[in-house]
GROMACS .gro file of C-alpha atoms in nm:
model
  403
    1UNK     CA    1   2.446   8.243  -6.377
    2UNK     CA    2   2.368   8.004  -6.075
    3UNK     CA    3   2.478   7.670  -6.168
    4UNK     CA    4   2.827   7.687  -6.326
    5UNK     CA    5   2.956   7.377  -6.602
    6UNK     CA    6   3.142   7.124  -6.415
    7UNK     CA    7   3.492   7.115  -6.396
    8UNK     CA    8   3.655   6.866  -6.670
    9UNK     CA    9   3.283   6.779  -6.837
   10UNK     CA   10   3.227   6.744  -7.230
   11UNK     CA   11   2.895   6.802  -7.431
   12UNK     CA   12   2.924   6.493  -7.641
   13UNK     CA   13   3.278   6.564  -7.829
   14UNK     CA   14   3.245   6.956  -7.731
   15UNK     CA   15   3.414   7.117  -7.508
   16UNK     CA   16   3.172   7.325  -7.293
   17UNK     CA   17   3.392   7.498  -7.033
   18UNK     CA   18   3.517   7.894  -7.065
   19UNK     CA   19   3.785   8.091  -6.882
   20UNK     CA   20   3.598   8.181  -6.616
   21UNK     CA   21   3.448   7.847  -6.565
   22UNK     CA   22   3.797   7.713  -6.562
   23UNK     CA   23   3.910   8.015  -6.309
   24UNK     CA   24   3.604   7.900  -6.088
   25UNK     CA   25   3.703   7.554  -6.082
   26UNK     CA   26   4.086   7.615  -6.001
   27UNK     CA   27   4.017   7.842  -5.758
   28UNK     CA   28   3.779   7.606  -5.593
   29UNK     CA   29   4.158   7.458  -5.434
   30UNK     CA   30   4.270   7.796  -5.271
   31UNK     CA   31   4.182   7.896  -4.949
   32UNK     CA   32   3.827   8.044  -4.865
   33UNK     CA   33   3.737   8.404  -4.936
   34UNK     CA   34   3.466   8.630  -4.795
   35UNK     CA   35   3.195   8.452  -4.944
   36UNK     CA   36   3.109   8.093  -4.970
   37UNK     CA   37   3.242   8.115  -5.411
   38UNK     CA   38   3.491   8.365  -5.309
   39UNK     CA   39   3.848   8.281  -5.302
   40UNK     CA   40   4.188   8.447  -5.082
   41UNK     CA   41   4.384   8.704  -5.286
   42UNK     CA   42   4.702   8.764  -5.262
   43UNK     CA   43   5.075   8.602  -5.281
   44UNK     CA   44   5.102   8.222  -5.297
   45UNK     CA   45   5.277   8.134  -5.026
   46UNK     CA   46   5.655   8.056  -5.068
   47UNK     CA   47   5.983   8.003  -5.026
   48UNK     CA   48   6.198   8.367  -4.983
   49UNK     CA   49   5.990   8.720  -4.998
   50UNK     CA   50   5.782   8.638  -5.319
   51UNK     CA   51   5.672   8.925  -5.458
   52UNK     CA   52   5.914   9.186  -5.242
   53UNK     CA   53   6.011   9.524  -5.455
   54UNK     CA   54   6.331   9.624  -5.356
   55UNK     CA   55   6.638   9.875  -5.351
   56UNK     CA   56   6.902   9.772  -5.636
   57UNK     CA   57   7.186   9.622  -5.421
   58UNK     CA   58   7.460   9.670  -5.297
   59UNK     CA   59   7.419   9.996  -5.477
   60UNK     CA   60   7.047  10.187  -5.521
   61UNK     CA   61   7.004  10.348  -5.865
   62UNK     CA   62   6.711  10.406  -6.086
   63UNK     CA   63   6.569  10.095  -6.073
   64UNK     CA   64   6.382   9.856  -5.823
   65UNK     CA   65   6.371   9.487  -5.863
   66UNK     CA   66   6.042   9.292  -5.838
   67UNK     CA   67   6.124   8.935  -5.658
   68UNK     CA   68   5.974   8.630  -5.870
   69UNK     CA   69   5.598   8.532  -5.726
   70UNK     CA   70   5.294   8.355  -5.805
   71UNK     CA   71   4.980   8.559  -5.715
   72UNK     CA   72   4.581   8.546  -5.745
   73UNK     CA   73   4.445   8.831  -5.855
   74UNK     CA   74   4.077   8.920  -5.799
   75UNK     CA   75   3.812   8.908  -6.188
   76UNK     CA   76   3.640   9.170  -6.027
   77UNK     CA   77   3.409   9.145  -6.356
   78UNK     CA   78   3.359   8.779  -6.346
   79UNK     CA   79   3.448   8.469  -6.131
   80UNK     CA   80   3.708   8.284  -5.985
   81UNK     CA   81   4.107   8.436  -5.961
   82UNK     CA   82   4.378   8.491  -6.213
   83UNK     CA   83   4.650   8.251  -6.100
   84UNK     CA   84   4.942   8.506  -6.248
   85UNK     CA   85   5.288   8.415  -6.238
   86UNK     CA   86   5.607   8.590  -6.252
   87UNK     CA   87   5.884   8.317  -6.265
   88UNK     CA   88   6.184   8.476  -6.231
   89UNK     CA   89   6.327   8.885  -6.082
   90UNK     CA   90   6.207   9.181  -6.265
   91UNK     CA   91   6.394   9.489  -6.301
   92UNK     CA   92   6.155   9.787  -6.366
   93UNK     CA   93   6.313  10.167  -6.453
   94UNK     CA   94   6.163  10.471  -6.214
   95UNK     CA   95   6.377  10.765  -6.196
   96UNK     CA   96   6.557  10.675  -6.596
   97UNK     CA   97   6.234  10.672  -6.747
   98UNK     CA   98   6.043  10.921  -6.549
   99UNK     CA   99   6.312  11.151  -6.337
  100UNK     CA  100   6.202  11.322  -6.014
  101UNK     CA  101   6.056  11.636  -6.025
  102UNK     CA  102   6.327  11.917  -5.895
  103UNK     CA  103   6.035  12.104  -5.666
  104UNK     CA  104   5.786  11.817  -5.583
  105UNK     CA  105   5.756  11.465  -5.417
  106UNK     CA  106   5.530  11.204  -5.609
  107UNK     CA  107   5.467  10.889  -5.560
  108UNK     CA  108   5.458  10.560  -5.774
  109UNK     CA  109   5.280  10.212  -5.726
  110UNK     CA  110   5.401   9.901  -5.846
  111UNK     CA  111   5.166   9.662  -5.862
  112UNK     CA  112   5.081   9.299  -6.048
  113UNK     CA  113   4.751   9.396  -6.347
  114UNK     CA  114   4.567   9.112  -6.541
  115UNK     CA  115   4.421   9.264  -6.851
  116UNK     CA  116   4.132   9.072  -7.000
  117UNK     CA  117   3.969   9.101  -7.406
  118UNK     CA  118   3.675   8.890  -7.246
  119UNK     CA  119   3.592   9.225  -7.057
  120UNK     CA  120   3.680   9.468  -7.343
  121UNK     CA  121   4.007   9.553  -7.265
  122UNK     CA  122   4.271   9.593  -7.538
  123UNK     CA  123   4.487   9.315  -7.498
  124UNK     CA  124   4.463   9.000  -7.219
  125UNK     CA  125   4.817   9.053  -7.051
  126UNK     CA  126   4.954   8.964  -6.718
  127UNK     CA  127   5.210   9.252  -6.631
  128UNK     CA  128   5.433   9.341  -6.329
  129UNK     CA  129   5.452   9.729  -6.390
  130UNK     CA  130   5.470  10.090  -6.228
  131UNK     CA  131   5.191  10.330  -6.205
  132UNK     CA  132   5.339  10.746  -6.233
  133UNK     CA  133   5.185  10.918  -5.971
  134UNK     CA  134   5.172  11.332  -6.013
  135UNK     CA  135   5.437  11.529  -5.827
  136UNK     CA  136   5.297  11.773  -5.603
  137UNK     CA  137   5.320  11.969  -5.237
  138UNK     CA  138   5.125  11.671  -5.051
  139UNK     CA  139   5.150  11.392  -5.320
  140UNK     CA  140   4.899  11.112  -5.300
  141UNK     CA  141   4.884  10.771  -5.431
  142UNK     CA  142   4.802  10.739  -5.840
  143UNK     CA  143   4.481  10.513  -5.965
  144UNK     CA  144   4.607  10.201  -6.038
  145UNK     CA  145   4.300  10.139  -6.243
  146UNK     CA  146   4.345  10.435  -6.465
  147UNK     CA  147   3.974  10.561  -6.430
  148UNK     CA  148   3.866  10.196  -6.341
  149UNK     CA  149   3.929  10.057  -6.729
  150UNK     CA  150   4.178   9.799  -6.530
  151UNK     CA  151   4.028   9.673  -6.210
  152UNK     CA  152   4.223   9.343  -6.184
  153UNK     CA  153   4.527   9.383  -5.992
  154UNK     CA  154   4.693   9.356  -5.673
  155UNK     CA  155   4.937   9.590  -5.489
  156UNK     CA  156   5.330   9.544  -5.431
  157UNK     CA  157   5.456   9.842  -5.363
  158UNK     CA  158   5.440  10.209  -5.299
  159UNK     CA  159   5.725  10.420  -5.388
  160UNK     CA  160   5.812  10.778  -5.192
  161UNK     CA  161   6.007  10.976  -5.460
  162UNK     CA  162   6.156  11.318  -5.318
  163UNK     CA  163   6.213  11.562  -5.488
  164UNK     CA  164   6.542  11.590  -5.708
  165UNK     CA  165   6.591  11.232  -5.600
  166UNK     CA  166   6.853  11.062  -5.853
  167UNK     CA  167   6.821  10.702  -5.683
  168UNK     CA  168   6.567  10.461  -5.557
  169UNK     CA  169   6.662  10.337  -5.187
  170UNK     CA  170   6.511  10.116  -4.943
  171UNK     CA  171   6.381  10.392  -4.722
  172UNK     CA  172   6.188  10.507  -5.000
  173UNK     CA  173   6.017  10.178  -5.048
  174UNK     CA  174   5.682  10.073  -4.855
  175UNK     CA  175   5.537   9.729  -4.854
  176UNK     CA  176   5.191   9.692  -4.985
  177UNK     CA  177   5.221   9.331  -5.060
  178UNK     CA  178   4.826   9.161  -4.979
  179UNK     CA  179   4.861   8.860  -4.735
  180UNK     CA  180   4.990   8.534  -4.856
  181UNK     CA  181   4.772   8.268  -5.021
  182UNK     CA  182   4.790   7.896  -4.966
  183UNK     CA  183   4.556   7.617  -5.060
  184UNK     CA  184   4.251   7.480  -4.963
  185UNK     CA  185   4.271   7.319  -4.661
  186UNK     CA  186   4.695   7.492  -4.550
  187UNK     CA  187   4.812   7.663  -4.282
  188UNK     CA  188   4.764   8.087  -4.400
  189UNK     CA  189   5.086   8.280  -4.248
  190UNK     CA  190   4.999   8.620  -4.158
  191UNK     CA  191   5.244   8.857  -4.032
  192UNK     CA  192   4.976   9.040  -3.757
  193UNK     CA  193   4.677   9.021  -3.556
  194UNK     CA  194   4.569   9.297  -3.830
  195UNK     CA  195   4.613   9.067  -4.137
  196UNK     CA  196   4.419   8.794  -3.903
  197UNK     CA  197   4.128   9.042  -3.878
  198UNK     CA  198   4.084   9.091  -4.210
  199UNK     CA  199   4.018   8.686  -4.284
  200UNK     CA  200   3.710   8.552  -4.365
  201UNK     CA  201   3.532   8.369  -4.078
  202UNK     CA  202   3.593   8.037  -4.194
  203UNK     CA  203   3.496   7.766  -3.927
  204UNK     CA  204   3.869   7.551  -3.904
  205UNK     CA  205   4.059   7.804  -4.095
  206UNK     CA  206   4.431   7.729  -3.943
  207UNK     CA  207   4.664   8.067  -3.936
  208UNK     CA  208   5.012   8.062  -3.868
  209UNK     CA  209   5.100   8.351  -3.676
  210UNK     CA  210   5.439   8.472  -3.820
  211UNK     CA  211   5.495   8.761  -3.513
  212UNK     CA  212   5.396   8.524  -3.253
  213UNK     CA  213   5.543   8.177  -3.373
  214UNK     CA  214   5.181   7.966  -3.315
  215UNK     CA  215   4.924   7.838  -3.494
  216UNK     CA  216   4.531   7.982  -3.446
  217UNK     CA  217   4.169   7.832  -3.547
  218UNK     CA  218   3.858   7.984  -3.587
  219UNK     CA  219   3.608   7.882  -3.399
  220UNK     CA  220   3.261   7.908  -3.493
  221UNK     CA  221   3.086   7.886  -3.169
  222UNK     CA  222   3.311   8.125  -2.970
  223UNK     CA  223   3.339   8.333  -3.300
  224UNK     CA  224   3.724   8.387  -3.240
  225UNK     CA  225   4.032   8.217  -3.337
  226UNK     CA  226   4.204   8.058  -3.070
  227UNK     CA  227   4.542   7.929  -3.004
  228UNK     CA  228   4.618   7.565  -3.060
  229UNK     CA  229   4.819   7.305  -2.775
  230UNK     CA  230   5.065   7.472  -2.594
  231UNK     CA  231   5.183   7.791  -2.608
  232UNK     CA  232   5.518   8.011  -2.562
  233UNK     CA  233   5.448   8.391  -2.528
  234UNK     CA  234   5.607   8.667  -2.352
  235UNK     CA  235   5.271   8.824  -2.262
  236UNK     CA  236   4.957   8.648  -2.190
  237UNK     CA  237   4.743   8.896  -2.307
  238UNK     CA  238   4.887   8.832  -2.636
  239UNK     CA  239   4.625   8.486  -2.625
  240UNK     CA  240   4.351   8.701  -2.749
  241UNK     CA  241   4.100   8.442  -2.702
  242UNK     CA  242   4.203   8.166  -2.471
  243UNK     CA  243   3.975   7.837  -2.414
  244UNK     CA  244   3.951   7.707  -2.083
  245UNK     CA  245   4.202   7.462  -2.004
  246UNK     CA  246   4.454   7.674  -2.244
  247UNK     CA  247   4.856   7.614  -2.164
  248UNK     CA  248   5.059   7.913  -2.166
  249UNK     CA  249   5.418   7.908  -2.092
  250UNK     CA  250   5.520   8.298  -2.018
  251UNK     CA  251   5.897   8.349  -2.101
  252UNK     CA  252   5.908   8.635  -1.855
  253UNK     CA  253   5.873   8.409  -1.550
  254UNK     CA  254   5.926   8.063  -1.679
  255UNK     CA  255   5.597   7.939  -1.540
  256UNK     CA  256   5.328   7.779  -1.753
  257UNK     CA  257   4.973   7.844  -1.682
  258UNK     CA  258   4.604   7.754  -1.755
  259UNK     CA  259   4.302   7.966  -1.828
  260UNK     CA  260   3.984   7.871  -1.614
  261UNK     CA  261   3.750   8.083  -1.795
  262UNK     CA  262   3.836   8.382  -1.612
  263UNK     CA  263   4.177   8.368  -1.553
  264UNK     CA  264   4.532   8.261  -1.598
  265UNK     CA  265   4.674   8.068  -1.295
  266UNK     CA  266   4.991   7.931  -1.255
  267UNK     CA  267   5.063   7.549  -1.308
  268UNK     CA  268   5.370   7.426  -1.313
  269UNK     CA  269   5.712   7.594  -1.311
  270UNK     CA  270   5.918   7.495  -1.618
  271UNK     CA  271   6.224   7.728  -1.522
  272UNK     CA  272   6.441   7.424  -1.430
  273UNK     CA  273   6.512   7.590  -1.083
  274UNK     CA  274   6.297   7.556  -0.825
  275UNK     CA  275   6.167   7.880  -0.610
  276UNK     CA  276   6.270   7.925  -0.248
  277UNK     CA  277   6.610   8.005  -0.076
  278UNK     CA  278   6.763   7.981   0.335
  279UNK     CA  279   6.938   8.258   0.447
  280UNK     CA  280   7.086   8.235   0.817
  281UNK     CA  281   7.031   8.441   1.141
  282UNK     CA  282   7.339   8.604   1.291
  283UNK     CA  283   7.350   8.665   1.681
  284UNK     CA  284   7.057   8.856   1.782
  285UNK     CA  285   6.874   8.954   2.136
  286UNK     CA  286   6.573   8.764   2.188
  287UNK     CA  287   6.228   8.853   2.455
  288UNK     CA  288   5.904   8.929   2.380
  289UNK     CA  289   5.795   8.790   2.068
  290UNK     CA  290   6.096   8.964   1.821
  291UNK     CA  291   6.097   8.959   1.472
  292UNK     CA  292   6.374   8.766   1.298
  293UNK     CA  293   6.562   9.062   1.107
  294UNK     CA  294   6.961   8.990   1.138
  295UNK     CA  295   6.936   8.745   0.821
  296UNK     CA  296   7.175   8.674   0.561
  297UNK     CA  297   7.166   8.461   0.271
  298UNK     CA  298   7.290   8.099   0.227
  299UNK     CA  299   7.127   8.010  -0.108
  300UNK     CA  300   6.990   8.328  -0.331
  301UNK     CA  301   6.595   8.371  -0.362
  302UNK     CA  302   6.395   8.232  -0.667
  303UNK     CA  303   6.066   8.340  -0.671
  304UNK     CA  304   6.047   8.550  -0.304
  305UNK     CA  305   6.253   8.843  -0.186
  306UNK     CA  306   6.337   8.979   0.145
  307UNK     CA  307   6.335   9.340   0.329
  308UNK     CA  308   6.348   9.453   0.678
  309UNK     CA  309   6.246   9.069   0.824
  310UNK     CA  310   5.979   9.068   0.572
  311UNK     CA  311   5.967   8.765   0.346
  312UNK     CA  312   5.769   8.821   0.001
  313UNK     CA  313   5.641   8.597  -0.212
  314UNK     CA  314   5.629   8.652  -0.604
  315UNK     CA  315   5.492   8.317  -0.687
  316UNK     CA  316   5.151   8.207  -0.630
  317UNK     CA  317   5.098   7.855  -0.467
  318UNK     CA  318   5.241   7.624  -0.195
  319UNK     CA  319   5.462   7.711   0.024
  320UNK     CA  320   5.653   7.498   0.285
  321UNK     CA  321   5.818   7.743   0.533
  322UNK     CA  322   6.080   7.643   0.866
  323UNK     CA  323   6.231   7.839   1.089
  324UNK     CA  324   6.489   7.687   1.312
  325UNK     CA  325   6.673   7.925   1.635
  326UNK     CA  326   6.906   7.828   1.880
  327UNK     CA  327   6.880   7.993   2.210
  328UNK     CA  328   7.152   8.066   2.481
  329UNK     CA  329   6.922   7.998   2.736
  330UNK     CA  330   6.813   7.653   2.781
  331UNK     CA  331   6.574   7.725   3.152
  332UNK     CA  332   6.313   7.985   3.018
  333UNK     CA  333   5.983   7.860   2.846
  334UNK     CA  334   6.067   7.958   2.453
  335UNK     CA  335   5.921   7.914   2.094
  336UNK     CA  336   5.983   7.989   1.739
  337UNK     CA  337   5.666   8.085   1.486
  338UNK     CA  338   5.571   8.165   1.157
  339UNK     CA  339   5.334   8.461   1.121
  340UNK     CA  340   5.163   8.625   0.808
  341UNK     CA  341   5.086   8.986   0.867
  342UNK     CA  342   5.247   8.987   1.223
  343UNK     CA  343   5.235   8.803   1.550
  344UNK     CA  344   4.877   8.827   1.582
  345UNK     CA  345   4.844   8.582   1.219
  346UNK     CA  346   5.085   8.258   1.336
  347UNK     CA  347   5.096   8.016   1.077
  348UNK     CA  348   5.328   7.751   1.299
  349UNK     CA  349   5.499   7.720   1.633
  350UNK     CA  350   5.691   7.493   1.833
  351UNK     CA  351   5.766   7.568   2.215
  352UNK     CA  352   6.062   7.427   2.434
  353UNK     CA  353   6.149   7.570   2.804
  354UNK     CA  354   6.423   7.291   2.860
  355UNK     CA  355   6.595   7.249   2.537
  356UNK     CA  356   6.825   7.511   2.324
  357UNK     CA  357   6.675   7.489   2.000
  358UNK     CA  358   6.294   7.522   1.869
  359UNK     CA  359   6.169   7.478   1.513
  360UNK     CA  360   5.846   7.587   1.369
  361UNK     CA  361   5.718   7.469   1.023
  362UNK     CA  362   5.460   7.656   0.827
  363UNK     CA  363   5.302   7.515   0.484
  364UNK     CA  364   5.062   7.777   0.368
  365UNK     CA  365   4.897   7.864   0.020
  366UNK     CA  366   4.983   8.205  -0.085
  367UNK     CA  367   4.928   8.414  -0.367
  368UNK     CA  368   5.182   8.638  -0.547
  369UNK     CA  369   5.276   8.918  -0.343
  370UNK     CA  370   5.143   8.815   0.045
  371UNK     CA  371   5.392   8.819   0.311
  372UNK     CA  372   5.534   8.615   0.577
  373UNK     CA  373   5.762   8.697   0.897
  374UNK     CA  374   5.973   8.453   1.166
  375UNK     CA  375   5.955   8.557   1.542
  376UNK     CA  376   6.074   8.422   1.872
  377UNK     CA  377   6.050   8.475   2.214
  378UNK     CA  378   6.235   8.420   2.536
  379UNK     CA  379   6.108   8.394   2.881
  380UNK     CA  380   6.399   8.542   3.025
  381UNK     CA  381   6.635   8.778   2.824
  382UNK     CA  382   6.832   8.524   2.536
  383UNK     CA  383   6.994   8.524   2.214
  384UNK     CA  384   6.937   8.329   1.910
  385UNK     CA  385   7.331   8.213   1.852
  386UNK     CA  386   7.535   7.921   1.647
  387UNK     CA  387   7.663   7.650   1.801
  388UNK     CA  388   7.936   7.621   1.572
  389UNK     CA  389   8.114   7.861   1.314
  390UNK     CA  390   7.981   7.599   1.041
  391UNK     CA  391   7.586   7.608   1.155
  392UNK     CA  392   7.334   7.765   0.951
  393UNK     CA  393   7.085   7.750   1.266
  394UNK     CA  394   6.900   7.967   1.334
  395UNK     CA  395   6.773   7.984   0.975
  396UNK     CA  396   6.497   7.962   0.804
  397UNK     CA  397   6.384   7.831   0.453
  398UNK     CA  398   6.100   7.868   0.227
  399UNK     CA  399   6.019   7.611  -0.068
  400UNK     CA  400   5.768   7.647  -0.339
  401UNK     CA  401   5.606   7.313  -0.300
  402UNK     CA  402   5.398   7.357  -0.651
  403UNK     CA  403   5.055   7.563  -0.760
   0.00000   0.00000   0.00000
């Protein structure tokens, strides 16, 4: 049948619409399937674990209980879902009813059925039950379908039944529960990038991602979902499709960034404390151009570190360096620079011959991990010293000034 009857429509004072007409309609308000008539299967979406089988608590025993739960379960002989309901906790017997065998492992299913007269089955009956499996060496999973007379269910649960096991526990228990369900038009949770795989692509579809704590789209013309606004993640590469212009805050480094279309750079840092520190120079012999070593620290480093005179950088951008020294010789010519990769790479310098004290100023883009060093020289043999006990010149500081 192509065209289907209408949803609410009347032949004159007849009714003309059947089940499945009615299950067509209905559905038409749950979120898309795989086809363009195809609807999601699976757990409505609500409050709680719908659906969840679980251990009897505080105290396991022969029995698991079924949590309540709505669910739409696939006509696989017709059209449009059974909206089945199970409105309130179900407790279902394993081991009374069917002990374990004393040799073998078997397993069980529990799973949601819709039976169906319409389709010749004996009885139409919505029923939350368990499915014996066979024990044996290397047991395997029982036909829920019994041969394929009963097509029409969904999975719950699988249960892992030792052998000469007298109670049902939690470690026995797996969770086969299909993704959750919403309406047309809602937000899907899914637990995984797995469970978002196996969604239809549905241009606008909205996910929530339940592991991640963000919402996702798919887009049509990139053929990927994307990440919506804003987002928190403690790994980029967790964005598995960014657009450019994406925002990304990474929790690892407290800096958010934006992807260009071929990268993630760094924007803005959203730590609260800026990066830089100062450390000060203690007394140290000064002539040909030396490298400033003898440092200690004044405020700790955000952002850079320091080895051996050796200043490194961990965050990318803008950086405003000054080095200030304070010679015991006031006749000789003198100066203070900023190098990168030694004295042969000056970034800033300031000579003096007459005065005590020089100060060179560097600002200088830099990307994470390049390298910056302080030197000075003396014409005649000096020292860079402190004027007072109190001083914190020499010194130097470095100041992230922004991406």
């Amino acid at each position: 049948m192509a065209e289907r009857d209408s949803w609410a429509t009347m032949n004159g004072a007849t009714r003309v619409l059947d089940a499945e007409d009615s299950r067509v309609a209905v559905g038409a308000l749950l979120q898309p399937g795989a086809t363009a008539t195809a609807k999601g299967i699976g757990i409505i979406n609500g409050a709680g674990s719908p659906g969840l089988v679980a251990a009897t608590a505080p105290t396991p025993d022969v029995n698991v209980r079924v949590s309540a739960f709505q669910a739409t379960i696939p006509a696989t002989r017709g059209m449009g879902p059974y909206i089945a309901t199970l409105d309130a906790d179900k407790t279902l017997n394993v081991l009374g009813t069917d002990p374990a065998d004393p040799s073998n492992a078997r397993r069980d299913l529990i799973i949601a059925r819709q039976t169906d007269t319409y389709y010749a089955d004996g009885s139409t009956a919505y029923t939350v039950m368990r499915v014996k499996g066979t024990p044996a060496g290397s047991p395997v999973d029982p036909d829920p379908t019994q041969g394929g007379l009963f097509p029409d269910y969904v999975l719950l649960a699988r249960i892992r039944i030792g052998a000469g096991a007298t109670a049902v526990t939690g470690a026995m228990l797996d969770d086969l529960r299909p993704p959750r369900v919403v309406a047309l038009g809602g937000v899907v949770p899914v637990s995984t990038v797995t469970d978002r795989a196996a969604l239809p692509a549905v241009p606008g579809l909205t996910i929530y991602r339940r592991d991640k704590g963000w919402t996702e789209v798919y887009n049509a013309a990139a053929a990927a979902w994307q990440c919506q606004g804003t987002v928190t993640t403690g790994a980029l590469a967790d964005i598995t499709h960014p657009y450019t212009g994406q925002l990304a805050i990474l929790t690892t480094d407290n800096y958010m960034y934006r992807w260009t279309g071929s990268a993630w750079v760094v924007v803005a840092n959203v730590s609260g404390t800026t990066p830089g520190g100062d450390w000060e120079l203690g007394d140290q012999d000064i002539f040909t151009p030396t490298l400033l070593t003898n440092w200690s620290v004044v405020t700790p480093p955000v952002g850079l570190s320091l080895a051996a005179g050796v200043f490194t950088v961990n965050v990318p951008g803008w950086w405003l360096v000054t080095c200030s020294v304070r010679f015991n010789n006031a006749t000789a010519d003198k100066y203070v620079f900023v190098a990168g990769t030694g004295p042969g790479n000056v970034w800033g310098k300031d000579s003096t011959s007459a005065a005590a004290n020089s100060q060179a100023t560097a600002t200088k883009k830099l990307v994470a991990g390049q390298q910056f060093r302080c030197y000075a020289y003396a014409g005649a043999t000096s020292k860079a010293v402190h004027e007072g006990v109190g001083d914190d010149v020499p010194g130097v500081s470095a100041v992230w000034l922004g991406p």
